[in-house]
Structures are given as C-alpha cells and as structure tokens.
C-alpha cells in the first residue's frame, strides 16, 4: 500500500512544491506515495473564518486556535502518526524517519504565527517535531523536509543502488567523504587509497574518515552513541583504521 501524507496548512498551494520534482516527484507520479494538502481555514466556524487569536497572558503575535486545529485533524485522522511542526519539538532523526517511512503514512500539522494552542498536543496525541534549532516562519518547509526524508526510503524510490545503510547517521556517524573524476582537479588529488582497489583498505579508510569528521563537526553524535557504533565495518581491518592519504 502506498504511503499517504496529509498536510494541514494555511498555505496548501505550497504543496507539492519541491516534492513534485526529482525523486519524490517521480514517486508521486508513480503512486508510490500520495499527498493531500488541506487548508486549516476551511475548518474555521465563525463568519470571519478566523483560525487564530491573541495569546492568553499577553505578548506578541497570534496563536492557532485548538478548536479549528482539532476539526482539521479529525477530518484526516485514521491511525497514521500525527506530527506537529514546532521548534519546541524533539529534533527529527533518521531513526524516526525510518519508522515513519515503514508505516502507512503521516499527518503533518503546519504552524504559522506564534504556533499552536498547547492543548491540542495532548488532546489529539500530536508528536511535536522540530527540524532544527532555528525558527522558520511556518511549518510547511519542515513538512516538506520530513516527507522528502521519508519518501526516498520507500521501496523502489532510490533504486537498488543505495540501501542507505552506509549513510550519515545510520551508524551514529557522518558518512565518509566522496570523490569522483577528474583524479586531478585544481591541484587536488583523489586520495590514493580510493584508487588502490584494496576494498578492505578502502573500507578502513572510510571508517576512519567518518569518525574523524564526526568528531570534528558533530561531537554531539559521538557522545550520544558513546562510541559503541564506532567499530570498523566488517571487512575493514582494525590496524588499517589509521590509514590516511594526502
Ligand atoms: N513562537 C514559536 C515559533 C513560531 S514559528 C517558538 O518560538 O517556538 C511559526 C511556525 O513555524 C511554527 O508554528 C512551526 O510550525 C514552524 N516552525 C518554525 N521553526 C520550526 C522548526 N525549527 N521546526 C519545525 N517547525 C518550525
């Protein structure tokens, strides 16, 4: 069964947007997944079709009303996980993406203004999700990020070439760096080891690079995984993990 995505947003015209091109777009055309974008405003009940109101306790901006959000959510709820985009959420992880991609689909609630009335989270069992430590003007780009990450994992979308198993985050590490022709470019050379044809040596070099780059750029990942997943991949000999090339 195809993966079904329902988006609740004040700007349904933003979809499919970038998800209509390339890998995700082709998969959408082929029916590997489906997308419906519903306008939250269609669930407003007053004559002004208002979806927001001023924050209780005062302060700047407007807050999305729980009654309107609930009506929108209830119109699509069918057991799929319901995620609400918010910088106050848990950061999206590749692990959560894998879980979502293995399911029937997702319902994504996009905020605007100051965000959602807090009561909606518990009342409808919403999972608060953030796509990073910065503030966007709306949840729509975040919803696209989640869907792009999920869709590429759906069976048949990436093709046999990439199982995704060696990719960044899968082993608690960033992926190793890639190179391609030309071998010589602006005085820079592809590391010799990658041209050696020695697969064990290449695997060891890549693992060492992955660890090195992760330590440098994302020490938080090393800490979180406690080094447990930093064993060299099978085929890589431990004494080779220091192998380096200039
Ligand atoms: N006042 C809120 C930010 C609101 S930004 C706060 O400080 O927490 C408006 C909307 O953009 C949010 O409701 C949310 O849906 C979306 N958004 C902004 N930053 C986001 C992020 N990092 N991850 C996911 N959604 C985000």
CSV table of N, CA and C and ligand atoms in Angstrom, one decimal, residues 64 84-89 109-116 129-140 142-143, ligand 1:
chain,number,residue,atom,x,y,z
A,64,UNK,N,-2.7,29.8,17.0
A,64,UNK,CA,-3.7,29.0,16.3
A,64,UNK,C,-4.7,28.3,17.2
A,84,UNK,N,3.2,17.5,14.7
A,84,UNK,CA,3.1,18.9,14.6
A,84,UNK,C,4.5,19.5,14.5
A,85,UNK,N,4.7,20.4,13.5
A,85,UNK,CA,5.9,21.1,13.3
A,85,UNK,C,6.1,22.2,14.3
A,86,UNK,N,7.1,22.2,15.1
A,86,UNK,CA,7.3,23.2,16.0
A,86,UNK,C,8.8,23.2,16.5
A,87,UNK,N,9.4,24.4,16.6
A,87,UNK,CA,10.8,24.4,17.2
A,87,UNK,C,10.8,23.9,18.6
A,88,UNK,N,9.7,23.8,19.3
A,88,UNK,CA,9.7,23.2,20.6
A,88,UNK,C,9.6,21.7,20.6
A,89,UNK,N,9.7,21.1,19.5
A,89,UNK,CA,9.6,19.6,19.4
A,89,UNK,C,10.9,18.9,19.5
A,109,UNK,N,0.9,18.6,10.7
A,109,UNK,CA,0.3,19.9,11.1
A,109,UNK,C,1.3,21.0,11.0
A,110,UNK,N,1.1,22.0,10.1
A,110,UNK,CA,2.0,23.1,10.0
A,110,UNK,C,1.5,24.3,10.7
A,111,UNK,N,2.4,24.9,11.5
A,111,UNK,CA,2.0,26.1,12.3
A,111,UNK,C,2.4,27.4,11.5
A,112,UNK,N,1.8,28.5,11.9
A,112,UNK,CA,2.2,29.8,11.5
A,112,UNK,C,2.1,30.7,12.7
A,113,UNK,N,2.4,32.0,12.5
A,113,UNK,CA,2.3,32.9,13.6
A,113,UNK,C,3.2,32.5,14.8
A,114,UNK,N,2.6,32.5,16.0
A,114,UNK,CA,3.4,32.1,17.2
A,114,UNK,C,3.2,30.5,17.4
A,115,UNK,N,2.4,29.9,16.6
A,115,UNK,CA,2.3,28.4,16.7
A,115,UNK,C,0.9,28.0,17.3
A,116,UNK,N,0.9,26.8,17.9
A,116,UNK,CA,-0.4,26.2,18.2
A,116,UNK,C,-0.8,26.4,19.7
A,129,UNK,N,7.5,17.9,16.6
A,129,UNK,CA,8.7,17.6,15.9
A,129,UNK,C,9.4,18.9,15.4
A,130,UNK,N,10.7,19.0,15.6
A,130,UNK,CA,11.4,20.2,15.1
A,130,UNK,C,12.4,19.7,14.0
A,131,UNK,N,12.7,20.5,13.0
A,131,UNK,CA,13.7,20.2,12.0
A,131,UNK,C,15.0,20.8,12.3
A,132,UNK,N,15.1,21.5,13.4
A,132,UNK,CA,16.5,22.1,13.7
A,132,UNK,C,16.3,23.3,14.6
A,133,UNK,N,17.5,23.7,15.2
A,133,UNK,CA,17.5,24.8,16.2
A,133,UNK,C,17.6,26.1,15.5
A,134,UNK,N,16.5,26.5,14.8
A,134,UNK,CA,16.3,27.8,14.2
A,134,UNK,C,14.8,28.0,14.0
A,135,UNK,N,14.4,29.2,13.8
A,135,UNK,CA,13.0,29.4,13.7
A,135,UNK,C,12.5,29.8,12.3
A,136,UNK,N,11.7,29.0,11.7
A,136,UNK,CA,11.1,29.3,10.4
A,136,UNK,C,9.8,30.1,10.5
A,137,UNK,N,9.3,30.6,9.4
A,137,UNK,CA,8.1,31.4,9.5
A,137,UNK,C,6.9,30.5,9.5
A,138,UNK,N,7.0,29.3,9.1
A,138,UNK,CA,5.9,28.4,9.0
A,138,UNK,C,6.4,26.9,9.0
A,139,UNK,N,5.4,26.0,9.3
A,139,UNK,CA,5.8,24.6,9.3
A,139,UNK,C,5.9,23.9,8.0
A,140,UNK,N,5.5,24.6,6.9
A,140,UNK,CA,5.4,23.9,5.6
A,140,UNK,C,6.7,23.4,5.1
A,142,UNK,N,9.2,22.6,6.9
A,142,UNK,CA,9.5,21.4,7.7
A,142,UNK,C,8.8,20.2,7.3
A,143,UNK,N,7.5,20.3,7.0
A,143,UNK,CA,6.7,19.2,6.5
A,143,UNK,C,7.3,18.6,5.2
B,1,LIG,N1,6.9,31.2,18.6
B,1,LIG,C1,7.4,29.9,18.2
B,1,LIG,C2,7.8,29.9,16.7
B,1,LIG,C3,6.8,30.0,15.7
B,1,LIG,S1,7.3,30.0,14.1
B,1,LIG,C4,8.5,29.5,19.1
B,1,LIG,O1,9.3,30.4,19.5
B,1,LIG,O2,8.6,28.3,19.4
B,1,LIG,C5,5.9,29.6,13.2
B,1,LIG,C6,5.7,28.1,12.8
B,1,LIG,O3,6.8,27.7,12.0
B,1,LIG,C7,5.7,27.2,14.0
B,1,LIG,O4,4.4,27.0,14.5
B,1,LIG,C8,6.1,25.9,13.3
B,1,LIG,O5,5.0,25.2,12.7
B,1,LIG,C9,7.1,26.4,12.2
B,1,LIG,N2,8.5,26.2,12.6
B,1,LIG,C10,9.3,27.2,12.9
B,1,LIG,N3,10.5,26.8,13.2
B,1,LIG,C11,10.5,25.4,13.1
B,1,LIG,C12,11.4,24.4,13.3
B,1,LIG,N4,12.7,24.6,13.7
B,1,LIG,N5,11.0,23.1,13.2
B,1,LIG,C13,9.7,22.8,12.8
B,1,LIG,N6,8.8,23.8,12.6
B,1,LIG,C14,9.1,25.1,12.7
